[in-house]
Coordinates of N, CA and C and ligand atoms in Angstrom, one line a residue:
M1 N 165.0 -143.4 108.4 CA 166.1 -142.6 107.5 C 165.6 -142.8 106.0
N2 N 165.5 -142.2 104.8 CA 165.2 -142.3 103.5 C 166.5 -143.2 103.1
L3 N 167.1 -143.9 102.6 CA 168.0 -144.8 102.5 C 169.6 -143.7 101.3
A4 N 169.1 -143.0 100.5 CA 169.7 -142.0 99.8 C 170.2 -141.1 100.3
L5 N 169.4 -140.7 101.4 CA 169.9 -139.5 102.3 C 171.1 -140.0 103.3
A6 N 170.9 -141.5 103.7 CA 171.4 -141.8 104.9 C 173.4 -142.4 103.9
F7 N 173.1 -142.5 102.5 CA 174.4 -143.0 102.3 C 175.1 -141.3 101.9
D8 N 174.4 -140.2 101.3 CA 174.5 -139.1 101.1 C 175.5 -138.5 102.9
E9 N 174.6 -138.8 103.5 CA 175.4 -138.6 104.9 C 176.7 -138.9 105.0
L10 N 176.7 -139.8 104.7 CA 177.9 -140.9 105.3 C 179.3 -140.6 103.8
L11 N 178.8 -139.8 102.5 CA 179.2 -139.5 101.3 C 180.3 -138.2 102.2
H12 N 179.7 -137.6 103.1 CA 180.2 -136.0 103.7 C 181.1 -136.2 104.4
R13 N 180.9 -137.2 105.3 CA 181.9 -137.6 106.3 C 183.5 -137.4 106.5
P14 N 183.7 -136.9 107.3 CA 185.1 -136.4 107.8 C 186.2 -137.8 107.5
D15 N 185.0 -138.9 108.4 CA 185.9 -139.8 108.4 C 185.7 -141.6 107.5
I16 N 184.5 -140.6 106.2 CA 184.2 -141.7 105.0 C 185.5 -143.1 104.9
A17 N 187.0 -142.0 104.6 CA 187.8 -143.5 104.4 C 188.0 -144.7 105.6
D18 N 187.7 -144.2 106.8 CA 187.6 -145.2 108.2 C 186.3 -146.1 107.4
I19 N 185.7 -145.5 107.8 CA 184.5 -146.4 107.4 C 184.4 -147.3 106.4
V20 N 184.9 -147.3 105.2 CA 185.0 -147.7 104.4 C 186.3 -148.9 104.4
K21 N 187.2 -148.8 105.1 CA 187.9 -149.2 105.4 C 187.5 -150.5 107.0
D22 N 186.9 -149.7 107.3 CA 186.1 -151.0 108.3 C 185.0 -151.9 107.8
V23 N 184.3 -151.2 106.7 CA 183.6 -152.1 105.8 C 184.1 -153.4 105.7
Q24 N 185.0 -152.8 104.5 CA 186.0 -153.6 103.8 C 186.7 -154.8 104.5
T25 N 187.1 -154.3 105.7 CA 187.5 -155.6 106.3 C 186.5 -156.8 107.2
R26 N 185.4 -155.9 107.7 CA 184.2 -156.9 107.2 C 184.2 -157.6 106.3
I27 N 183.7 -157.6 105.3 CA 183.6 -157.9 104.3 C 184.8 -159.2 103.7
H28 N 186.1 -159.1 103.5 CA 187.3 -159.8 103.8 C 186.7 -161.0 105.0
A29 N 186.5 -160.7 105.9 CA 186.6 -161.0 107.1 C 185.6 -162.6 107.0
A30 N 184.6 -162.2 106.6 CA 183.2 -163.2 106.0 C 183.7 -163.7 105.2
G31 N 184.7 -163.8 104.0 CA 185.4 -164.7 103.0 C 184.1 -163.9 101.9
H32 N 183.9 -162.7 101.8 CA 183.4 -162.4 100.3 C 184.4 -160.8 99.8
G33 N 186.1 -161.1 99.9 CA 186.5 -160.3 99.3 C 186.7 -160.1 97.5
W34 N 185.9 -161.5 97.4 CA 185.8 -161.6 95.8 C 185.0 -160.1 95.1
I35 N 184.2 -159.5 96.1 CA 183.0 -158.5 96.2 C 183.9 -157.4 96.0
L36 N 184.7 -157.0 96.8 CA 185.9 -156.0 96.4 C 186.7 -155.7 95.4
D37 N 187.2 -157.0 95.4 CA 188.1 -156.8 94.3 C 187.0 -156.5 92.7
Q38 N 185.9 -157.3 92.5 CA 185.2 -157.3 91.6 C 184.8 -155.7 91.7
A39 N 184.5 -154.8 92.6 CA 184.2 -153.7 92.7 C 185.2 -152.8 92.6
D40 N 186.6 -153.2 93.0 CA 187.5 -151.9 92.5 C 188.0 -152.0 90.8
A41 N 187.3 -153.4 90.5 CA 187.3 -153.3 89.3 C 186.7 -152.7 88.3
A42 N 185.6 -152.4 88.7 CA 184.3 -151.8 88.4 C 184.7 -150.6 88.5
T43 N 184.8 -149.7 89.5 CA 185.6 -148.8 89.4 C 186.7 -148.2 88.6
R44 N 187.5 -149.0 88.4 CA 188.3 -148.7 87.1 C 188.1 -148.8 86.0
D45 N 186.9 -149.5 85.6 CA 186.5 -149.7 84.3 C 185.5 -148.1 84.1
T46 N 185.0 -147.8 85.3 CA 184.2 -146.7 85.3 C 184.3 -145.5 84.4
N47 N 185.7 -145.3 84.3 CA 186.7 -144.2 83.1 C 186.0 -144.1 81.9
S48 N 186.3 -145.6 81.2 CA 185.8 -145.9 80.1 C 184.5 -146.1 79.7
V49 N 183.7 -146.2 80.5 CA 182.2 -146.5 80.5 C 181.8 -144.6 80.4
L50 N 182.7 -143.9 81.6 CA 181.9 -142.2 81.3 C 182.0 -142.0 79.5
T51 N 183.4 -142.3 79.5 CA 183.8 -141.9 78.2 C 182.7 -142.1 77.2
A52 N 182.3 -143.6 77.1 CA 181.4 -143.7 76.3 C 180.1 -143.3 76.8
A53 N 179.6 -143.2 77.7 CA 179.0 -142.2 78.1 C 178.4 -140.8 77.5
A54 N 179.9 -140.5 77.6 CA 179.9 -138.8 77.1 C 179.7 -138.9 75.8
A55 N 180.2 -139.6 75.0 CA 180.2 -140.1 73.6 C 178.8 -140.0 73.0
A56 N 177.9 -141.0 73.6 CA 176.6 -141.3 73.3 C 175.8 -139.8 73.6
A57 N 175.6 -138.9 74.9 CA 175.4 -138.1 75.3 C 175.9 -136.7 74.1
G58 N 177.0 -137.0 73.9 CA 177.3 -135.9 73.3 C 178.2 -135.2 73.4
S59 N 178.9 -134.2 72.9 CA 180.4 -133.8 73.3 C 180.8 -132.8 74.7
N60 N 179.3 -132.3 74.9 CA 179.5 -131.9 76.0 C 179.8 -132.2 77.3
A61 N 179.4 -133.6 77.3 CA 179.8 -134.3 78.2 C 180.9 -133.8 79.4
L62 N 180.8 -133.8 80.7 CA 182.1 -133.9 81.6 C 181.8 -134.6 82.4
H63 N 182.5 -135.1 83.4 CA 182.4 -136.0 84.9 C 183.1 -135.4 85.9
L64 N 182.3 -135.0 87.0 CA 182.8 -134.4 88.2 C 182.6 -135.1 89.6
N65 N 183.3 -134.9 90.1 CA 183.1 -135.5 91.5 C 181.7 -135.3 91.8
L66 N 181.7 -136.5 92.9 CA 180.4 -136.5 93.3 C 179.7 -135.4 94.4
V67 N 180.7 -135.2 95.5 CA 180.2 -134.2 95.5 C 180.0 -132.6 95.2
D68 N 180.8 -132.8 94.2 CA 180.9 -131.3 93.5 C 179.7 -130.9 92.7
H69 N 178.9 -132.1 92.9 CA 177.4 -131.6 92.3 C 176.3 -131.3 93.1
P70 N 175.3 -130.5 92.7 CA 174.3 -129.9 93.5 C 173.0 -131.5 94.2
D71 N 172.9 -131.4 95.2 CA 171.7 -132.0 95.9 C 171.2 -132.7 95.1
W72 N 170.5 -132.3 94.4 CA 169.2 -133.0 93.2 C 170.2 -134.3 92.6
V73 N 171.9 -133.6 92.2 CA 171.9 -135.0 91.5 C 172.8 -136.4 92.2
R74 N 173.1 -135.7 93.2 CA 173.6 -136.7 93.9 C 172.6 -137.7 94.8
L75 N 171.6 -136.8 95.6 CA 170.4 -137.8 95.9 C 169.6 -138.3 95.0
G76 N 169.5 -138.0 93.3 CA 168.9 -138.9 91.9 C 170.2 -139.9 92.0
L77 N 171.6 -139.9 92.0 CA 172.0 -140.8 91.8 C 171.9 -142.2 92.9
L78 N 171.9 -141.3 94.5 CA 171.8 -142.6 95.1 C 170.4 -143.2 95.7
D79 N 169.9 -142.2 95.4 CA 168.3 -143.0 95.5 C 168.2 -144.2 94.1
T80 N 169.0 -143.7 93.1 CA 168.8 -144.8 92.0 C 169.6 -146.3 92.8
L81 N 170.7 -145.9 93.0 CA 171.5 -146.9 93.8 C 170.5 -147.8 94.5
A82 N 170.2 -146.6 95.5 CA 169.2 -147.7 96.9 C 168.1 -148.5 96.0
R83 N 167.9 -148.0 95.0 CA 166.5 -149.4 94.4 C 167.2 -150.1 93.8
W84 N 167.8 -150.0 93.5 CA 169.0 -151.0 92.5 C 169.2 -152.5 93.6
A85 N 170.0 -152.0 94.8 CA 170.1 -152.4 95.8 C 169.5 -153.4 96.4
A86 N 168.3 -152.5 96.4 CA 167.2 -153.0 97.2 C 166.6 -154.4 95.8
G87 N 166.4 -154.2 95.0 CA 165.8 -155.0 93.7 C 165.2 -154.2 93.2
Q88 N 164.7 -153.0 93.6 CA 163.8 -152.6 93.1 C 164.0 -151.4 91.7
A89 N 164.9 -151.9 91.2 CA 165.2 -151.0 89.9 C 164.8 -151.8 88.7
S90 N 164.3 -151.1 87.8 CA 164.3 -152.1 86.6 C 165.9 -152.3 85.4
T91 N 166.2 -153.2 84.7 CA 168.0 -153.3 84.4 C 167.4 -153.4 83.0
C92 N 168.7 -153.5 82.2 CA 168.6 -154.4 81.0 C 168.6 -155.8 81.1
M93 N 168.5 -156.4 79.8 CA 168.4 -158.1 80.1 C 169.4 -158.3 80.7
H94 N 170.9 -158.0 80.8 CA 171.7 -158.8 81.5 C 171.8 -158.6 83.0
S95 N 170.6 -158.1 83.8 CA 170.6 -158.1 85.0 C 171.8 -157.6 86.0
P96 N 172.3 -156.4 85.5 CA 172.9 -156.5 86.1 C 173.2 -156.1 88.0
N97 N 173.1 -156.8 88.7 CA 173.6 -156.5 90.2 C 174.8 -156.3 90.9
V98 N 174.2 -155.8 91.9 CA 174.8 -154.4 92.9 C 176.1 -155.9 93.4
M99 N 175.2 -157.1 93.5 CA 176.3 -157.8 94.4 C 177.1 -158.6 93.3
R100 N 176.9 -158.2 92.0 CA 178.2 -159.0 91.1 C 178.9 -157.0 90.2
P101 N 179.8 -156.7 91.1 CA 180.2 -155.6 91.0 C 180.7 -155.2 89.3
Q102 N 180.3 -154.2 88.6 CA 180.7 -154.0 87.4 C 180.2 -152.5 86.9
P103 N 180.7 -152.1 86.0 CA 180.0 -150.7 85.2 C 178.9 -150.7 85.3
V104 N 178.5 -149.9 85.5 CA 176.5 -149.6 85.4 C 176.2 -148.1 85.2
L105 N 175.0 -147.7 84.4 CA 174.6 -146.3 84.1 C 172.9 -146.7 84.6
A106 N 172.7 -145.1 85.1 CA 171.2 -145.1 85.0 C 171.4 -143.0 84.4
A107 N 170.4 -142.7 84.6 CA 170.2 -141.6 84.1 C 168.9 -141.0 84.8
A108 N 168.9 -139.7 84.7 CA 167.4 -138.9 85.6 C 166.7 -138.8 84.9
W109 N 166.6 -138.9 82.9 CA 165.5 -138.9 82.3 C 164.9 -140.0 82.5
K110 N 165.5 -141.4 82.8 CA 165.1 -142.4 82.8 C 165.3 -143.3 84.7
P111 N 164.3 -142.8 84.9 CA 164.1 -143.0 86.6 C 164.3 -144.5 86.6
G112 N 164.5 -145.2 87.9 CA 164.6 -146.5 88.0 C 164.9 -147.5 87.3
L113 N 165.6 -147.1 86.1 CA 166.9 -148.2 84.8 C 167.9 -147.7 85.2
V114 N 168.5 -149.3 85.3 CA 170.1 -149.6 85.7 C 169.8 -150.2 84.4
V115 N 171.2 -149.8 83.4 CA 172.0 -150.9 82.1 C 173.4 -151.1 82.3
C116 N 173.9 -152.3 81.9 CA 174.9 -152.4 82.2 C 175.5 -151.8 80.8
A117 N 177.3 -151.5 80.2 CA 177.9 -150.9 79.7 C 177.2 -150.5 78.2
A118 N 177.0 -152.5 77.9 CA 176.8 -152.5 76.9 C 175.4 -152.3 76.4
C119 N 174.8 -152.0 77.2 CA 173.3 -151.4 77.3 C 173.0 -150.1 77.4
A120 N 174.0 -148.8 77.1 CA 174.2 -147.6 77.6 C 173.0 -146.9 76.6
H121 N 172.9 -147.7 75.4 CA 171.9 -147.1 74.1 C 170.4 -147.2 74.6
L122 N 170.2 -148.1 75.5 CA 168.4 -148.4 76.3 C 168.7 -147.1 77.1
L123 N 169.6 -146.2 77.7 CA 169.2 -144.9 78.4 C 169.1 -143.7 77.2
Q124 N 169.3 -143.9 76.1 CA 168.8 -142.4 75.2 C 167.7 -142.2 74.7
L125 N 167.5 -141.4 74.6 CA 166.1 -140.6 73.8 C 166.4 -140.4 72.5
P126 N 165.2 -139.8 71.7 CA 165.3 -139.9 70.6 C 166.1 -138.4 70.3
K127 N 167.1 -138.1 69.6 CA 167.8 -137.2 69.3 C 166.5 -135.9 68.8
G128 N 166.8 -134.9 69.2 CA 165.8 -134.0 69.0 C 164.5 -133.9 69.4
S129 N 164.5 -134.9 70.1 CA 163.1 -134.9 71.3 C 162.9 -134.0 72.2
A130 N 161.5 -133.5 72.4 CA 161.3 -132.6 73.8 C 161.9 -133.2 74.9
R131 N 161.8 -135.0 75.5 CA 162.4 -135.3 76.4 C 163.9 -135.0 76.1
D132 N 164.6 -135.5 74.9 CA 165.8 -135.5 74.4 C 166.5 -133.8 74.9
R133 N 165.7 -132.8 75.0 CA 165.2 -131.8 75.1 C 165.1 -130.8 76.2
T134 N 164.9 -132.0 77.7 CA 164.4 -131.5 78.6 C 165.6 -131.6 80.0
C135 N 165.7 -130.4 80.6 CA 166.4 -130.0 81.4 C 165.9 -130.7 82.8
D136 N 167.6 -131.3 83.6 CA 166.7 -132.2 84.1 C 166.6 -131.9 85.6
A137 N 167.1 -130.4 85.3 CA 167.0 -129.7 86.5 C 165.4 -128.7 87.0
C138 N 164.8 -128.3 86.1 CA 164.4 -127.2 86.3 C 163.1 -127.3 85.2
G139 N 163.3 -128.5 84.5 CA 162.0 -129.2 83.4 C 161.5 -128.4 82.4
V140 N 162.8 -127.5 82.1 CA 162.5 -126.4 80.8 C 162.9 -127.3 80.0
V141 N 162.0 -127.2 78.2 CA 162.2 -128.1 77.3 C 163.1 -126.6 76.6
V142 N 164.2 -126.9 75.9 CA 165.5 -125.9 75.5 C 165.0 -126.0 74.0
P143 N 164.7 -124.8 73.9 CA 164.8 -124.9 72.3 C 165.8 -125.4 71.3
S144 N 165.9 -126.3 69.9 CA 166.8 -126.3 69.3 C 167.7 -125.3 69.2
S145 N 167.5 -124.0 69.5 CA 168.7 -122.7 69.4 C 169.7 -122.8 70.4
G146 N 169.1 -123.6 71.5 CA 169.3 -123.2 72.9 C 170.6 -125.0 73.3
A147 N 171.6 -124.7 74.1 CA 172.3 -125.6 75.0 C 171.6 -126.7 75.6
I148 N 171.6 -127.8 75.9 CA 171.7 -128.5 76.7 C 173.0 -129.5 77.5
W149 N 173.4 -129.0 78.6 CA 174.4 -129.6 78.8 C 174.0 -131.0 79.2
S150 N 175.2 -131.7 79.3 CA 175.5 -133.2 80.0 C 176.5 -133.4 81.1
T151 N 176.1 -134.0 82.3 CA 177.5 -134.3 83.1 C 177.0 -135.7 83.2
A152 N 177.8 -136.4 84.1 CA 177.4 -137.9 85.0 C 178.8 -137.2 86.4
A153 N 177.9 -138.0 87.0 CA 178.4 -138.2 88.4 C 178.7 -139.8 88.4
S154 N 179.1 -139.6 89.3 CA 179.6 -141.9 89.8 C 180.1 -141.9 91.0
H155 N 179.9 -143.1 91.4 CA 180.1 -143.8 92.9 C 180.2 -145.3 92.7
G156 N 181.8 -145.4 92.4 CA 182.1 -146.6 92.5 C 181.6 -146.4 90.5
G157 N 181.6 -148.0 90.5 CA 181.0 -148.6 88.9 C 179.9 -147.6 88.6
F158 N 179.1 -147.6 89.6 CA 177.6 -146.8 89.3 C 177.6 -145.2 88.9
V159 N 177.5 -145.2 87.4 CA 177.3 -143.9 86.5 C 175.7 -143.3 86.6
Y160 N 175.6 -142.2 87.0 CA 174.2 -141.4 86.6 C 174.1 -139.6 85.9
Q161 N 173.7 -140.2 85.0 CA 173.8 -139.2 83.8 C 173.1 -138.2 84.1
V162 N 172.8 -136.7 83.7 CA 172.0 -135.6 83.5 C 172.3 -135.2 82.5
G163 N 171.2 -134.1 82.0 CA 171.1 -133.0 81.1 C 170.6 -131.6 82.0
V164 N 171.3 -131.0 81.7 CA 170.7 -129.4 82.1 C 170.7 -128.2 80.9
C165 N 170.2 -127.6 81.3 CA 169.8 -126.3 80.6 C 171.0 -125.2 80.5
E166 N 171.3 -124.5 79.6 CA 172.4 -123.4 80.1 C 172.3 -122.5 81.5
P167 N 170.7 -121.8 82.2 CA 170.6 -121.7 83.4 C 171.1 -122.5 84.6
C168 N 171.1 -124.0 84.3 CA 170.9 -124.5 85.3 C 172.3 -125.1 85.4
R169 N 173.1 -125.2 84.4 CA 174.7 -125.5 84.4 C 175.2 -125.2 85.6
Y170 N 176.0 -126.4 85.8 CA 176.3 -125.7 87.8 C 178.1 -126.1 87.5
W171 N 178.7 -126.2 86.3 CA 179.9 -126.1 85.9 C 180.2 -125.4 85.2
P172 N 182.1 -125.2 85.4 CA 182.0 -124.1 84.0 C 182.3 -124.7 82.2
V173 N 182.2 -123.9 81.1 CA 182.3 -124.7 80.1 C 183.6 -125.2 79.9
P174 N 183.5 -126.9 79.4 CA 184.8 -127.2 79.3 C 185.9 -126.3 78.4
A175 N 186.7 -126.0 78.3 CA 187.6 -125.4 77.3 C 187.5 -125.8 75.7
D176 N 187.0 -127.2 75.6 CA 187.5 -127.7 74.2 C 185.6 -127.3 73.6
A177 N 184.5 -127.0 74.1 CA 183.2 -127.0 74.1 C 182.9 -125.8 73.2
Ligands
LIG1 ZN1 173.0 -155.1 79.3
LIG2 ZN1 167.1 -126.0 83.6

């Protein structure tokens, strides 16, 4: 089975909390509790990363829970996470590693690239370029008169950004937009 699909299935299990606890207990028992501490810290830091990512992507960015994103976003995140965990992703020069939990960023428009928070700019596309205005869901290039909406999904410290056109926006317009 595809690792991303396996992850996704896991996230949707009603007993996910028990599974996570069991895994954590085993990691502690093996003497690797520091990884969990780092992962906790990375998760806490993620909010500030999301704020920074939102600022970089424009004011329309919004953060939703992982399960509130459609399949293509969740699976895109999980697929990138799985590739990174398997050592098959490109990274920034700081070589973020899944065994050294820290907030990291990826984007639908740069498949297979994982960068640390300090290197968020590596995910940016030239402002106003066709790629910058391409919907990650349907592939349409939105004319400059139209809106491109950004959002980010996260899993622990792993943040995955997407940009979509108006018809593909799957969350309500933020009150301040
Ligand atoms: Zn970096
Ligand atoms: Zn679209």
